[in-house]
Amino acid sequence: MKLTALRLHNVKRFAGRGIAVEGITDGVNVLSAANEHGKSTCFEALHALFFQPHSGTPKNVQMLRPYSGGNPIVEADISIETGRYRLTKQFYSGRRASVTDLGSGRIVAQADEAEAFIGDLISGGTSGPAGLLWVRQGVTGIENRSKSEEENDKRVRESLLSSVQGEVEALTGGRRMTAVLEACEEELNRLVTTTLRPKTGGRFAAALEERDRLQAEEARLAKEVEMLHGALDRRRSVQARLRELENTDEEAGRKAAIANAEAVLEAAKLHERELKALDAEAALAASRRDAAQQAYDRFLTALNRSGELARRFALAQKELSNAAERRTASLVESEAAAAEVQAAEEEERVNREWLARLEAALRSRHAAERLAELRQRLEQAEAARQQIEDGEAAHALLAIPADAIERLEALDLKIVGLRAAAEVGLPTLRIDYLKDVSGTVSMDRQPLPGGEDKSFAGMARLDIAGVGTLTIHSSRQAEQDGALETAQSARQTLLAKLGVDSLLAARQRDIAARSKHEELVRARQRLADLAPKGIDALHLDAARFAELSEGPVELDADPEEVRTRLADATRRIERARNRAREASMMRTEAGEAILRAQTEHARLHQELEAIEAIIGPEAVRNDVQQDLAVELSSAKEQFDAAELRAGPLRRTGRDLAGAEAALARARSVADAAGREIARLREELADLGGQIRTRSDSAVEENWSEIRDLLAAAREQVKRFETEVAVLDRLRKALTATRAAARDLYLKPVMNELAPLVGLLFDDISITFDGDSLLPQIVRRNGLDEDVDRLSGGMREQLSVLTRLAFARLLTRDGRPAPVILDDALVYSDDDRIERMFDALHRQSRDQQILVFSCRQRAFARLGGNVLAMQPWQPD
Amino acid sequence: MFSFLHSSDLHIGKRFGNLPEDLRGRLREARHGVITRLASAAREHGADTILLAGDTFDTETPTPAVLRQALGEMARNRPLRWVLLPGNHDSLLADQLWSAARGVLPDNVILATEAAPMMLAPEVILLPAPCTTRRPGRDLTEWMTGAATPNGAIRIGLAHGPIQEFSEDATATNVIAPNRATLAGLDYMALGDWHGPVTVDARTYYSGAPEPDRFKHDRPGQAMVVSIAGPGAMPTTTAVTTASFSWQTLQLPLLASEDGVEALKAALPEPFTRRQTLLRVALSGRARLNGRTAMISLLEQVAPEFAHLEIDTDLLGTDCESDDLEIIDRAGALRDAAELLLAESLDDARSGDDRGVSREALIRLFSYCETIDR
């Protein structure tokens, strides 16, 4: 937003008239006039236009009114992004607010809508700084501050802070915020600790204690009351019970019940006795009857048994004789078998011995044959061995080392080579003899053959027969390097070692040695064939066979025949033995059968005897049976008679135990009633005591009182809890918004402020505390100074700079705002003012600044758009 | 012509633990003192009999002091006759109470502990229906319908309990037939239990408590003087004031635009009655922040003049307009905090308690700011 004009009418000293300040431009605008010309009025009117609702008449509005009264009108033209507008407000009667679009001349908003329009201009919401930034003479905010507050020592730093931070402080709530927080915390601290625990000794803690105490007391009394009520209930029931028990009818009833039960018991006892006698009689009869029955039954059984036994006895006897026959037969068989075994065994023995003899003779004969063959082979082997020994000796003489021949050949070649080399280059001589002449010239006493070149070295002496001695000297000497001689000597040594005189001879010997060696190999092969395990093994074999062949060698029978006979004998033995075993088993079985038959026989005999003892001899048996039958029927009759008498008594049986129990119960009822009466009386006395004690001490009243007290105490605690919650909530809200405001604005503003401070004060620097954002240290001429020492001039300069910093911030946010300075630099010297204006001009490239000043001279040469007041009447 | 005084629910011995300590003694004493006031009312109106329709004592086991002093006070007012009916608080189950009372009973006090006709005067028969237990669960007055009385006698019923589904004890199972007077041919039915006076029909009345003990009824404590000319004649009744303390509820519904302070000032009881008045101010409707704080501070200012003063703001909504917020601050962190708290107090997504805390915090902030600016 930018201001372009300001008009006011009927404001303060302009009673009944008006002035206008037109042509306010971008950049620095200066309205310079002497005191009492209405600069401050302009300032206040502008402030009211933007900040006072047209409908109200608070102090700030009252102050606008001239002494003579009337309706102040304030008007301003502004320019914003969307266009140019005129804002008008009239206070007191005819109060109105309007916004007129200067482009179209139409009113775009009135009354509350106009207020809202203006509100939008000056704030980006309540959390932002106002869209107009004000600095006033000597004060730093537009709000009033009391003198005493300013002078308070404790506030010194804060007021300094405010001088620097100005509008910033409005954002964080400033001193109001501090005061509210203090009040809030003071109240909170009276109740709780910093961790919101009830503070010991505080009212909250006391209320909690009181509640807990009452709670315990209430529980105790509730229990008491419950006991009291219990006792009352119990006493009522005890009394009711007593009345019941002590009723005379009841008492008589109990006695009658006892008498009755006694009579019943007596009758039951009598009946019981009679029945017992009859029962005894019947039991006796029954036992007699049972005995007779048993005797009769026994007789019949024995009779049947005796017939059976006689039949089985006969069978047993027959079995016995059968078994005896079987045993005799088995004995005969057994003996025959034993004799057969013996005979067969004898025959087997004879044949076995015979066979052994025959086999020995066969072995001797075979050994003699082997011995002859072995001896012949031994002779041949010995011969072969002799041949090997001879061959080896001969071969040793002939053998030469494997490489000797090669070495000899190599030496011969070398010698020939050397010799040829020696002769090359030597002078030669040749004689060609005349026909038929020979042997007439010799050289070195050797005849010199004709027709061939002969070389010589040094000197050659030719003896020419018949002529004399021809000596030829040559300057060439034979080369005396000794190689030839060495080779020849080596050859000579080698030949000597081999024992031959030439290479040829050596070769011949080598051939002879090879043929000898082959001969030797053949002889060894033969020996190996003849005696594969060596000659000694052959000798041992020979000795063994010689020994074996010494036994008899004559045969007296055919061995095969003897062997067959032996096998026959063996089979006979087997058969005979089986026969013997079979017979033995038969014998054993027959013995056992005899034993069994005898035992059965004896047993049957005994039993038969016993039975006969019961039934008696045949003759009297019928009589005995008759007697027994008669006895049985008589016993039965007796028993039936006894039962007939006992029957009715049994059917009308009385319950003796029941009668006894009934009597006991009747007696115990009476006893119990007596005891209960006594007990209840005692209890009644006890209960009476308890009830009296408790009701006399008013437990019920106390309880009801305590319950009320407890409810009140709980409410009190709840009130404290709410109070703490409310205060805590408030404190949290306050600290949170303050911190948010600081984070949002203070730091950015500080960032903006730093370069501005640098512009103005090149000789000092100010350090701000990072947390509190209070100016911390002023460094001037290299010395640190206490911030409290800042001069008034410096304070107001800082104040202006802070606004400028804010304005920069707002501009950067896209919400440009005018900065309005009303005699803001009264304490500053001219030099500073000039610097300040440099700063302002620099700033005003993108910033509207309105300066109201009375220092006409000082401001005259500072530049800027000079504004003037002119008379104005509203339409 | 037979005249008597009908009262009930004296609740002698009640302790009032929920009220401040110094007030408790006075209230207790007032309950005892009502005996004398009833007696003088009876004398003044020419009644020689006082029928107490139950709950004379607050508990089943009053202390000997309470019991003896009450009986002593009754005895002092001879020749007036006192008829005591067991109510639900002092039912027949309270045998300790009644047996102790019998032990020291003055000759002018009659205990109506049996449901049997009782002669009050020649040709005047009382039919009492004593409470057998705290909650009998049946209509105890039923026997009155069949009760025989001499011809030409005035029949007076005396009973304690609810006649509808209302009761001082909230759980009513022992409902008395409302037309019992007609059914039983009673000339007058004296009822107790309800602490406020109620006319059921021309012959049936609740006298109400002579000395109130709670804010519920909002009526001055009184007793009923009843005169019956003869059998079948309509009874004439006169209410007489007997209370020494007044329990008042001041309902003050407010509109946001209204000046609550002025309305409050106008509605407060006369200053000379305040010492004997327990006042509950129930603010409801809507009030502005400043109006609210002003009302509360006014009430806090006058509170010491009253026996007791309670403020109930549960139903009072708080309006916070922008100029209220302006008072807190034009802008900045204080204003932010205020708007935050305002938003929270109106945020339906929060619990009622949370909203309440935020609202109270806002009110507190407002009052701090007011104090600072003052």
PDB file of C-alpha atoms in Angstrom, chain A residues 704-813:
ATOM      1  CA  SER A 704     -23.967 -38.502  56.144  1.00  0.00           C
ATOM      2  CA  GLU A 705     -22.049 -35.396  57.077  1.00  0.00           C
ATOM      3  CA  ILE A 706     -18.777 -36.869  55.904  1.00  0.00           C
ATOM      4  CA  ARG A 707     -20.351 -37.894  52.644  1.00  0.00           C
ATOM      5  CA  ASP A 708     -21.429 -34.335  52.054  1.00  0.00           C
ATOM      6  CA  LEU A 709     -18.009 -33.128  53.071  1.00  0.00           C
ATOM      7  CA  LEU A 710     -16.382 -35.585  50.737  1.00  0.00           C
ATOM      8  CA  ALA A 711     -18.561 -34.498  47.836  1.00  0.00           C
ATOM      9  CA  ALA A 712     -17.635 -30.891  48.573  1.00  0.00           C
ATOM     10  CA  ALA A 713     -13.954 -31.809  48.841  1.00  0.00           C
ATOM     11  CA  ARG A 714     -14.117 -33.663  45.555  1.00  0.00           C
ATOM     12  CA  GLU A 715     -15.676 -30.678  43.915  1.00  0.00           C
ATOM     13  CA  GLN A 716     -12.990 -28.516  45.394  1.00  0.00           C
ATOM     14  CA  VAL A 717     -10.287 -30.804  44.010  1.00  0.00           C
ATOM     15  CA  LYS A 718     -12.039 -30.751  40.679  1.00  0.00           C
ATOM     16  CA  ARG A 719     -12.100 -26.977  40.766  1.00  0.00           C
ATOM     17  CA  PHE A 720      -8.387 -26.928  41.455  1.00  0.00           C
ATOM     18  CA  GLU A 721      -7.748 -29.408  38.701  1.00  0.00           C
ATOM     19  CA  THR A 722      -9.760 -27.311  36.309  1.00  0.00           C
ATOM     20  CA  GLU A 723      -7.956 -24.216  37.500  1.00  0.00           C
ATOM     21  CA  VAL A 724      -4.595 -25.832  36.909  1.00  0.00           C
ATOM     22  CA  ALA A 725      -5.704 -27.111  33.520  1.00  0.00           C
ATOM     23  CA  VAL A 726      -6.981 -23.666  32.566  1.00  0.00           C
ATOM     24  CA  LEU A 727      -3.833 -21.879  33.692  1.00  0.00           C
ATOM     25  CA  ASP A 728      -1.620 -24.468  32.112  1.00  0.00           C
ATOM     26  CA  ARG A 729      -3.563 -24.238  28.890  1.00  0.00           C
ATOM     27  CA  LEU A 730      -3.297 -20.482  28.919  1.00  0.00           C
ATOM     28  CA  ARG A 731       0.407 -20.550  29.656  1.00  0.00           C
ATOM     29  CA  LYS A 732       1.025 -23.061  26.910  1.00  0.00           C
ATOM     30  CA  ALA A 733      -1.019 -21.066  24.420  1.00  0.00           C
ATOM     31  CA  LEU A 734       0.831 -17.886  25.303  1.00  0.00           C
ATOM     32  CA  THR A 735       4.312 -19.327  25.176  1.00  0.00           C
ATOM     33  CA  ALA A 736       3.510 -21.166  21.974  1.00  0.00           C
ATOM     34  CA  THR A 737       2.214 -18.115  20.148  1.00  0.00           C
ATOM     35  CA  ARG A 738       5.017 -15.960  21.451  1.00  0.00           C
ATOM     36  CA  ALA A 739       7.609 -18.457  20.315  1.00  0.00           C
ATOM     37  CA  ALA A 740       5.870 -18.759  16.970  1.00  0.00           C
ATOM     38  CA  ALA A 741       5.841 -14.990  16.512  1.00  0.00           C
ATOM     39  CA  ARG A 742       9.499 -14.791  17.374  1.00  0.00           C
ATOM     40  CA  ASP A 743      10.423 -17.521  14.984  1.00  0.00           C
ATOM     41  CA  LEU A 744       8.278 -16.043  12.285  1.00  0.00           C
ATOM     42  CA  TYR A 745       9.373 -12.424  12.490  1.00  0.00           C
ATOM     43  CA  LEU A 746      12.167 -11.612  14.890  1.00  0.00           C
ATOM     44  CA  LYS A 747      14.908 -13.505  13.205  1.00  0.00           C
ATOM     45  CA  PRO A 748      14.063 -12.314   9.690  1.00  0.00           C
ATOM     46  CA  VAL A 749      13.832  -8.774  11.044  1.00  0.00           C
ATOM     47  CA  MET A 750      17.207  -9.087  12.716  1.00  0.00           C
ATOM     48  CA  ASN A 751      18.598 -10.253   9.420  1.00  0.00           C
ATOM     49  CA  GLU A 752      17.168  -7.179   7.735  1.00  0.00           C
ATOM     50  CA  LEU A 753      18.329  -4.914  10.512  1.00  0.00           C
ATOM     51  CA  ALA A 754      21.978  -5.877  10.514  1.00  0.00           C
ATOM     52  CA  PRO A 755      22.923  -4.218   7.207  1.00  0.00           C
ATOM     53  CA  LEU A 756      20.922  -1.104   8.110  1.00  0.00           C
ATOM     54  CA  VAL A 757      22.797  -0.737  11.372  1.00  0.00           C
ATOM     55  CA  GLY A 758      25.987  -1.060   9.379  1.00  0.00           C
ATOM     56  CA  LEU A 759      24.911   1.806   7.143  1.00  0.00           C
ATOM     57  CA  LEU A 760      24.326   4.129  10.024  1.00  0.00           C
ATOM     58  CA  PHE A 761      26.936   3.244  12.569  1.00  0.00           C
ATOM     59  CA  ASP A 762      30.213   2.440  10.922  1.00  0.00           C
ATOM     60  CA  ASP A 763      32.001   2.956  14.208  1.00  0.00           C
ATOM     61  CA  ILE A 764      29.953   0.602  16.368  1.00  0.00           C
ATOM     62  CA  SER A 765      28.519  -2.834  16.105  1.00  0.00           C
ATOM     63  CA  ILE A 766      25.684  -4.360  18.067  1.00  0.00           C
ATOM     64  CA  THR A 767      25.449  -7.995  18.929  1.00  0.00           C
ATOM     65  CA  PHE A 768      22.032  -9.517  19.494  1.00  0.00           C
ATOM     66  CA  ASP A 769      21.354 -12.485  21.701  1.00  0.00           C
ATOM     67  CA  GLY A 770      20.219 -15.412  19.610  1.00  0.00           C
ATOM     68  CA  ASP A 771      17.518 -16.557  22.017  1.00  0.00           C
ATOM     69  CA  SER A 772      15.990 -13.463  23.524  1.00  0.00           C
ATOM     70  CA  LEU A 773      16.908 -11.286  20.555  1.00  0.00           C
ATOM     71  CA  LEU A 774      17.827  -8.562  22.981  1.00  0.00           C
ATOM     72  CA  PRO A 775      20.759  -6.350  22.032  1.00  0.00           C
ATOM     73  CA  GLN A 776      23.558  -7.845  24.013  1.00  0.00           C
ATOM     74  CA  ILE A 777      26.781  -5.936  23.504  1.00  0.00           C
ATOM     75  CA  VAL A 778      27.609  -2.623  21.898  1.00  0.00           C
ATOM     76  CA  ARG A 779      31.157  -2.474  20.646  1.00  0.00           C
ATOM     77  CA  ARG A 780      32.343   1.085  20.119  1.00  0.00           C
ATOM     78  CA  ASN A 781      35.923   2.058  19.285  1.00  0.00           C
ATOM     79  CA  GLY A 782      37.012  -1.450  20.069  1.00  0.00           C
ATOM     80  CA  LEU A 783      35.460  -1.366  23.545  1.00  0.00           C
ATOM     81  CA  ASP A 784      32.509  -3.335  24.699  1.00  0.00           C
ATOM     82  CA  GLU A 785      29.800  -1.292  26.355  1.00  0.00           C
ATOM     83  CA  ASP A 786      26.741  -2.089  28.320  1.00  0.00           C
ATOM     84  CA  VAL A 787      23.677  -1.803  26.162  1.00  0.00           C
ATOM     85  CA  ASP A 788      21.941   0.337  28.785  1.00  0.00           C
ATOM     86  CA  ARG A 789      24.352   3.105  27.934  1.00  0.00           C
ATOM     87  CA  LEU A 790      22.912   3.700  24.510  1.00  0.00           C
ATOM     88  CA  SER A 791      22.007   7.293  24.065  1.00  0.00           C
ATOM     89  CA  GLY A 792      18.482   8.476  23.381  1.00  0.00           C
ATOM     90  CA  GLY A 793      19.576   9.363  19.888  1.00  0.00           C
ATOM     91  CA  MET A 794      20.880   5.950  19.225  1.00  0.00           C
ATOM     92  CA  ARG A 795      17.749   4.402  20.621  1.00  0.00           C
ATOM     93  CA  GLU A 796      15.501   6.362  18.350  1.00  0.00           C
ATOM     94  CA  GLN A 797      17.735   5.644  15.401  1.00  0.00           C
ATOM     95  CA  LEU A 798      17.608   1.957  16.151  1.00  0.00           C
ATOM     96  CA  SER A 799      13.874   2.288  16.467  1.00  0.00           C
ATOM     97  CA  VAL A 800      13.579   3.850  13.032  1.00  0.00           C
ATOM     98  CA  LEU A 801      15.909   1.277  11.546  1.00  0.00           C
ATOM     99  CA  THR A 802      13.836  -1.498  13.008  1.00  0.00           C
ATOM    100  CA  ARG A 803      10.757  -0.129  11.271  1.00  0.00           C
ATOM    101  CA  LEU A 804      12.709   0.061   8.075  1.00  0.00           C
ATOM    102  CA  ALA A 805      13.796  -3.535   8.525  1.00  0.00           C
ATOM    103  CA  PHE A 806      10.173  -4.454   8.995  1.00  0.00           C
ATOM    104  CA  ALA A 807       9.145  -2.527   5.948  1.00  0.00           C
ATOM    105  CA  ARG A 808      11.745  -4.364   3.913  1.00  0.00           C
ATOM    106  CA  LEU A 809      10.404  -7.625   5.205  1.00  0.00           C
ATOM    107  CA  LEU A 810       6.865  -6.676   4.282  1.00  0.00           C
ATOM    108  CA  THR A 811       7.908  -5.503   0.854  1.00  0.00           C
ATOM    109  CA  ARG A 812       9.666  -8.758   0.319  1.00  0.00           C
ATOM    110  CA  ASP A 813       6.427 -10.503   1.292  1.00  0.00           C
TER     111      ASP A 813
END
